[in-house]
Amino acid sequence: MPNLQSSDLLDYFNNRQSQLLQFVRELVEIESPSGDTEGSRKIVSVLAAAANKLTVVDSIEKVASADCGEHLIVRAFSDSPEKPILLLGHTDTVHPLGSLAARPFRIEGGRVFGPGIFDMKSGCALMFEALRALENFKIKPPRPIVILLSCDEEIGSQTGRQIVEREAAKAEFCLVVEPSAPGGKLKTGRKGTSNYLLRVRGVPAHAGLEPEKGASAILELVGQILRIHALNQPEIGTTVNVCTIAGGTATNVIPDKAECSIDVRFTSMSEALRVENEVKHLKPLDQRVSLEILGEINRPPLERTRQSVALYQKALAVAATFDYELGETQVGGASDGNFVAALGVPVLDGLGIQGDGAHTHHEHILLSDISKRAVLITSLIT
């Protein structure tokens, strides 16, 4: 196998930057919010066509997802008997249809803007650019490569989780090309997540004539929210937040219904189970009222382990060969990498191009980081 130097790769990706940006633009300009089956199929079709042009790719599989679109699995260098490297990401975004018209793709002040560009369409493009580089340099990596892009990551991976876990169970390690942390830091730890919905049913009554005959679902909900907030233990990384509320029927009626959503983040499964036990066993403060609690633990935590730190150390060694500063951190947001880590497979997350504004109107990547990140991912594969 030829000795591939970082300087050679950097020159290669610098020369290909305009083509890579055009590919990123093509992906950004296909709106694919979670649950949009048409948008999902369109972007998967473009990615599959890009994969089909690469001779190192052995198979392309589209997996239909009910009400979400398609997951994409691309396998390359499959003739190796070794366990594969899993490159993980997703094609869905949080941006609703019409976002592109309001905030079109643009390059301004060294930043590249567009809905979903940071989280994580530029990361999707990088995976295929890495394969293209290996093909161009006639480099065969020591392990097979599997690219898995799910289509419902932003809404909990209800259909993608099984596929992620299936592919992860076969892998030697996993590189997650999700957005980098501030400053381009890699992610060696992520919190797990739980999501619950608390529904309250009270007793309606006329608010003016006989309010005493009613049992306010909103008043009950307020009391329960105080109980829920008391479950927070931020000193050990556990946060419990009520994020949305709704209730009532009319201004002159004692409300007979109300509900709230509960977002839970944790660094250990013991904390996840503690909070779940408390939430699932909430009791009414007013005995005339009933409670219904829906939801569950969604993603286990991606805990910082010896194996994940070892992957980070490899990335550091690669970065040092071309004077690329590379930090690490642990974050509150979860990814599909959490499912992989729960199986005991080493994970290095946050390998996407440096940028900012995930899920916001100013979402962008840094022009100056594109080639460097491409070198990092390609070198980790080899």
Coordinates of C-alpha atoms in Angstrom, one line a residue:
M1 CA 0.0 0.0 0.0
P2 CA 1.4 3.4 -0.9
N3 CA 2.6 5.6 2.0
L4 CA -0.1 8.4 2.1
Q5 CA 1.2 11.6 3.7
S6 CA -1.0 14.2 5.3
S7 CA 0.5 16.8 3.0
D8 CA -0.5 14.9 -0.1
L9 CA -4.1 14.6 1.2
L10 CA -4.2 18.2 2.2
D11 CA -3.2 19.3 -1.3
Y12 CA -5.7 16.8 -2.8
F13 CA -8.6 18.1 -0.8
N14 CA -7.6 21.8 -1.3
N15 CA -7.7 21.2 -5.0
R16 CA -11.1 19.5 -4.8
Q17 CA -12.7 22.0 -2.5
S18 CA -14.9 23.6 -5.1
Q19 CA -16.2 20.2 -6.2
L20 CA -16.8 19.2 -2.6
L21 CA -18.6 22.5 -1.9
Q22 CA -20.8 21.9 -5.0
F23 CA -21.7 18.4 -3.6
V24 CA -22.5 20.0 -0.2
R25 CA -24.7 22.6 -1.9
E26 CA -26.6 19.9 -3.8
L27 CA -27.4 18.1 -0.5
V28 CA -28.4 21.3 1.3
E29 CA -30.7 22.3 -1.5
I30 CA -32.6 19.1 -1.1
E31 CA -34.8 19.8 1.9
S32 CA -35.1 16.7 4.0
P33 CA -36.8 17.5 7.3
S34 CA -37.5 14.5 9.5
G35 CA -40.6 12.7 8.4
D36 CA -40.5 14.1 4.8
T37 CA -40.4 10.9 2.8
E38 CA -40.0 12.6 -0.5
G39 CA -37.1 14.7 0.6
S40 CA -35.4 11.7 2.3
R41 CA -35.7 9.6 -0.9
K42 CA -34.3 12.5 -3.0
I43 CA -31.2 13.0 -0.9
V44 CA -30.6 9.3 -0.6
S45 CA -30.8 9.0 -4.4
V46 CA -28.1 11.7 -4.8
L47 CA -25.8 10.1 -2.3
A48 CA -26.4 6.6 -3.8
A49 CA -25.5 8.0 -7.2
A50 CA -22.3 9.5 -5.8
A51 CA -21.4 6.1 -4.3
N52 CA -22.2 4.3 -7.5
K53 CA -19.5 6.2 -9.3
L54 CA -16.8 4.9 -6.9
T55 CA -15.1 1.6 -7.9
V56 CA -14.2 0.9 -4.3
V57 CA -17.9 0.7 -3.4
D58 CA -19.2 -2.9 -3.3
S59 CA -22.9 -2.5 -2.5
I60 CA -25.5 0.2 -2.0
E61 CA -28.6 -0.6 0.1
K62 CA -31.6 1.6 0.6
V63 CA -33.8 0.6 3.6
A64 CA -37.4 1.9 3.6
S65 CA -38.5 3.6 6.8
A66 CA -42.2 3.9 7.5
D67 CA -43.2 7.6 7.4
C68 CA -39.6 8.8 7.3
G69 CA -38.1 7.9 3.9
E70 CA -35.0 5.8 3.4
H71 CA -31.9 4.8 5.4
L72 CA -28.7 4.3 3.3
I73 CA -26.0 1.7 3.7
V74 CA -22.9 1.8 1.5
R75 CA -20.2 -0.8 1.8
A76 CA -16.7 -0.5 0.4
F77 CA -13.5 -2.6 0.5
S78 CA -15.6 -5.6 1.6
D79 CA -13.1 -8.2 0.5
S80 CA -11.1 -7.7 3.7
P81 CA -11.8 -10.4 6.4
E82 CA -11.3 -7.8 9.2
K83 CA -14.2 -6.2 11.1
P84 CA -15.3 -3.0 9.4
I85 CA -15.0 0.6 10.4
L86 CA -18.5 2.2 10.7
L87 CA -18.9 5.8 9.5
L88 CA -22.2 7.0 11.0
G89 CA -24.5 10.0 10.2
H90 CA -27.9 11.0 9.2
T91 CA -29.7 12.8 6.3
D92 CA -32.6 14.3 8.1
T93 CA -32.6 17.9 9.5
V94 CA -34.8 19.9 11.9
H95 CA -35.4 22.6 9.3
P96 CA -39.0 22.6 7.9
L97 CA -39.9 22.8 4.3
G98 CA -39.4 26.4 3.0
S99 CA -36.3 27.1 5.1
L100 CA -34.1 27.0 2.0
A101 CA -36.1 29.8 0.3
A102 CA -35.7 32.0 3.4
R103 CA -32.1 31.1 4.0
P104 CA -30.5 29.9 0.7
F105 CA -27.0 28.4 0.4
R106 CA -24.4 31.1 0.5
I107 CA -20.7 31.8 1.2
E108 CA -20.0 34.9 3.2
G109 CA -17.0 35.9 5.2
G110 CA -15.3 32.5 5.2
R111 CA -18.5 30.8 6.3
V112 CA -20.8 28.6 4.3
F113 CA -24.5 28.9 5.3
G114 CA -27.5 26.7 4.6
P115 CA -30.2 24.8 6.5
G116 CA -28.7 21.6 7.7
I117 CA -25.2 22.2 6.4
F118 CA -23.6 21.8 9.8
D119 CA -25.9 19.2 11.1
M120 CA -25.0 17.3 9.0
K121 CA -25.1 17.4 5.3
S122 CA -21.5 18.6 5.0
G123 CA -20.6 15.5 7.1
C124 CA -22.4 13.2 4.7
A125 CA -20.5 14.7 1.8
L126 CA -17.1 14.2 3.7
M127 CA -17.7 10.5 4.0
F128 CA -17.9 10.0 0.3
E129 CA -15.0 12.4 -0.4
A130 CA -12.9 10.2 1.9
L131 CA -13.7 7.1 -0.2
R132 CA -13.0 9.1 -3.4
A133 CA -9.6 10.0 -2.0
L134 CA -8.7 6.4 -1.2
E135 CA -9.7 5.4 -4.7
N136 CA -7.7 8.3 -6.3
F137 CA -4.6 7.4 -4.3
K138 CA -5.2 3.6 -4.8
I139 CA -5.1 3.1 -1.1
K140 CA -6.8 0.0 0.4
P141 CA -7.6 0.6 4.1
P142 CA -6.8 -2.3 6.6
R143 CA -10.6 -2.8 7.2
P144 CA -13.8 -2.6 5.2
I145 CA -15.8 0.6 5.4
V146 CA -19.5 0.8 6.1
I147 CA -21.3 4.2 5.7
L148 CA -24.6 4.3 7.4
L149 CA -26.9 7.3 7.1
S150 CA -30.2 7.1 8.9
C151 CA -33.2 9.2 8.1
D152 CA -34.9 9.8 11.5
E153 CA -32.0 10.6 13.8
E154 CA -33.4 14.1 14.7
I155 CA -36.6 12.6 16.0
G156 CA -35.2 9.7 18.1
S157 CA -34.2 7.1 15.5
Q158 CA -37.4 5.0 16.0
T159 CA -36.8 3.1 12.8
G160 CA -33.0 3.7 12.4
R161 CA -31.9 2.4 15.8
Q162 CA -32.3 -1.3 14.9
I163 CA -30.1 -0.8 11.8
V164 CA -27.5 1.2 13.7
E165 CA -27.2 -1.5 16.3
R166 CA -27.1 -4.2 13.7
E167 CA -24.2 -2.6 11.8
A168 CA -22.4 -1.5 15.0
A169 CA -22.4 -5.0 16.4
K170 CA -20.2 -6.1 13.5
A171 CA -17.8 -3.1 13.7
E172 CA -14.3 -2.7 15.1
F173 CA -15.0 1.0 15.9
C174 CA -17.2 3.8 14.8
L175 CA -16.5 7.3 13.5
V176 CA -19.5 9.6 13.8
V177 CA -19.4 12.6 11.4
E178 CA -21.9 14.7 13.4
P179 CA -21.1 18.4 13.9
S180 CA -17.9 19.1 15.9
A181 CA -18.1 20.9 19.2
P182 CA -17.1 24.6 19.5
G183 CA -13.6 25.1 18.4
G184 CA -13.7 22.0 16.3
K185 CA -13.4 19.7 19.3
L186 CA -14.2 16.0 19.0
K187 CA -16.8 14.4 21.3
T188 CA -15.6 11.6 23.5
G189 CA -18.8 11.7 25.6
R190 CA -22.5 12.5 25.1
K191 CA -25.4 12.5 27.5
G192 CA -28.2 10.1 27.1
T193 CA -31.8 11.2 26.6
S194 CA -35.3 10.4 27.8
N195 CA -38.5 12.0 26.6
Y196 CA -41.9 11.9 28.4
L197 CA -45.3 13.4 28.0
L198 CA -47.4 14.1 31.1
R199 CA -51.1 14.4 30.5
V200 CA -53.5 15.7 33.2
R201 CA -57.3 15.1 33.2
G202 CA -59.3 17.3 35.5
V203 CA -63.0 18.2 36.0
P204 CA -64.5 21.0 33.9
A205 CA -66.8 23.6 35.5
H206 CA -68.1 27.2 34.8
A207 CA -65.3 29.5 35.9
G208 CA -67.8 32.2 37.0
L209 CA -70.9 30.3 38.3
E210 CA -69.5 27.3 40.1
P211 CA -65.7 27.0 39.9
E212 CA -65.6 25.0 43.1
K213 CA -67.1 22.1 41.2
G214 CA -64.1 21.9 38.9
A215 CA -60.6 20.4 39.3
S216 CA -58.1 22.4 37.3
A217 CA -55.8 20.3 35.1
I218 CA -53.6 23.4 34.7
L219 CA -53.2 23.9 38.5
E220 CA -52.4 20.2 38.9
L221 CA -49.8 20.5 36.1
V222 CA -48.1 23.4 37.7
G223 CA -47.7 21.4 40.9
Q224 CA -46.3 18.4 39.0
I225 CA -43.9 20.6 37.1
L226 CA -42.4 21.7 40.5
R227 CA -42.0 18.0 41.4
I228 CA -40.4 17.3 38.1
H229 CA -38.0 20.2 38.4
A230 CA -36.9 18.9 41.8
L231 CA -35.4 15.8 40.0
N232 CA -32.6 17.9 38.6
Q233 CA -29.1 17.0 39.7
P234 CA -26.9 19.2 37.5
E235 CA -23.8 18.6 39.7
I236 CA -23.7 15.0 38.3
G237 CA -24.9 15.9 34.8
T238 CA -28.6 15.2 35.2
T239 CA -31.0 17.8 33.8
V240 CA -34.8 17.5 33.8
N241 CA -36.7 20.2 31.9
V242 CA -40.3 20.8 31.0
C243 CA -40.1 22.2 27.5
T244 CA -43.6 22.6 26.2
I245 CA -47.0 23.0 27.9
A246 CA -50.6 23.1 26.7
G247 CA -54.0 23.1 28.3
G248 CA -57.5 24.5 28.8
T249 CA -60.4 24.8 26.4
A250 CA -61.9 28.3 26.9
T251 CA -61.4 31.4 29.0
N252 CA -64.5 30.8 31.2
V253 CA -64.0 27.1 31.8
I254 CA -62.0 25.4 34.6
P255 CA -59.6 23.4 32.5
D256 CA -60.1 19.7 32.4
K257 CA -57.0 18.9 30.4
A258 CA -53.3 20.0 30.3
E259 CA -50.0 18.4 29.3
C260 CA -46.3 19.0 29.2
S261 CA -43.3 17.5 27.6
I262 CA -40.3 16.5 29.7
D263 CA -36.7 16.4 28.4
V264 CA -34.2 14.4 30.5
R265 CA -30.4 14.3 30.0
F266 CA -28.0 12.1 32.0
T267 CA -24.4 10.8 32.0
S268 CA -25.2 7.3 33.4
M269 CA -28.0 4.7 33.1
S270 CA -28.4 4.7 36.8
E271 CA -29.5 8.3 36.7
A272 CA -31.8 7.6 33.7
L273 CA -33.5 4.9 35.7
R274 CA -33.8 7.0 38.8
V275 CA -35.5 9.8 36.9
E276 CA -37.8 7.4 35.0
N277 CA -38.9 5.7 38.2
E278 CA -39.8 9.1 39.7
V279 CA -41.6 10.4 36.6
K280 CA -43.5 7.1 36.0
H281 CA -44.8 7.1 39.6
L282 CA -46.0 10.7 39.9
K283 CA -49.3 10.8 41.9
P284 CA -52.0 13.4 41.6
L285 CA -52.0 16.3 44.2
D286 CA -55.7 16.7 43.7
Q287 CA -57.4 13.3 44.0
R288 CA -60.1 14.3 41.5
V289 CA -57.5 14.5 38.8
S290 CA -55.9 11.7 36.9
L291 CA -52.4 11.5 35.4
E292 CA -51.1 9.7 32.3
I293 CA -47.3 9.4 31.7
L294 CA -46.1 8.4 28.2
G295 CA -42.5 8.0 26.9
E296 CA -39.3 6.2 27.8
I297 CA -35.5 6.3 27.8
N298 CA -34.5 7.1 24.2
R299 CA -30.7 7.0 24.0
P300 CA -28.3 5.6 26.5
P301 CA -25.3 7.8 27.3
L302 CA -22.1 7.7 25.2
E303 CA -19.7 7.4 28.1
R304 CA -16.1 8.5 27.9
T305 CA -14.2 5.2 28.0
R306 CA -10.6 4.1 27.6
Q307 CA -11.4 2.9 24.1
S308 CA -12.9 6.2 23.0
V309 CA -10.0 8.1 24.5
A310 CA -7.6 5.8 22.5
L311 CA -9.5 6.7 19.3
Y312 CA -9.1 10.4 20.2
Q313 CA -5.4 9.9 20.8
K314 CA -5.1 8.4 17.3
A315 CA -6.9 11.5 15.9
L316 CA -4.5 13.7 17.8
A317 CA -1.5 11.9 16.3
V318 CA -3.0 12.4 12.8
A319 CA -3.7 16.0 13.4
A320 CA -0.2 16.6 14.6
T321 CA 1.2 15.6 11.2
F322 CA -0.3 18.7 9.6
D323 CA -0.3 21.1 12.6
Y324 CA -4.1 20.8 13.1
E325 CA -5.3 21.7 16.6
L326 CA -7.8 19.2 17.9
G327 CA -9.4 19.2 21.3
E328 CA -12.0 17.0 22.9
T329 CA -15.1 17.5 25.0
Q330 CA -18.3 15.9 26.4
V331 CA -21.7 17.3 25.4
G332 CA -25.3 17.3 26.4
G333 CA -26.8 16.4 23.0
A334 CA -27.1 12.8 21.9
S335 CA -26.6 11.1 18.6
D336 CA -26.9 7.6 17.0
G337 CA -23.3 7.1 18.3
N338 CA -24.9 6.6 21.8
F339 CA -26.5 3.4 20.5
V340 CA -23.2 2.2 19.3
A341 CA -21.3 3.0 22.5
A342 CA -24.0 1.1 24.5
L343 CA -22.9 -2.1 22.7
G344 CA -19.3 -1.6 23.9
V345 CA -18.0 -0.5 20.4
P346 CA -15.4 2.3 20.6
V347 CA -16.9 5.6 19.3
L348 CA -15.3 8.9 18.3
D349 CA -18.0 11.6 17.6
G350 CA -18.0 15.1 16.3
L351 CA -15.8 14.6 13.3
G352 CA -17.9 17.0 11.1
I353 CA -16.5 20.2 9.7
Q354 CA -16.0 23.0 12.2
G355 CA -19.0 25.4 12.3
D356 CA -21.8 26.7 14.5
G357 CA -25.5 27.2 14.7
A358 CA -26.9 23.7 14.5
H359 CA -30.7 23.9 14.3
T360 CA -30.7 27.7 14.0
H361 CA -31.1 30.3 11.3
H362 CA -27.3 31.0 11.2
E363 CA -26.2 27.4 10.8
H364 CA -22.9 27.3 8.9
I365 CA -19.5 25.6 8.4
L366 CA -16.1 27.2 8.1
L367 CA -14.5 27.3 4.7
S368 CA -11.0 27.0 6.1
D369 CA -11.8 23.7 7.9
I370 CA -13.2 21.7 5.1
S371 CA -9.9 20.2 3.7
K372 CA -8.4 19.7 7.2
R373 CA -11.4 17.7 8.4
A374 CA -11.4 15.6 5.2
V375 CA -7.7 14.8 5.8
L376 CA -8.5 13.8 9.4
I377 CA -11.3 11.4 8.5
T378 CA -9.4 9.8 5.6
S379 CA -6.3 9.3 7.7
L380 CA -8.3 7.7 10.6
I381 CA -9.8 5.3 8.1
T382 CA -6.3 4.3 6.8

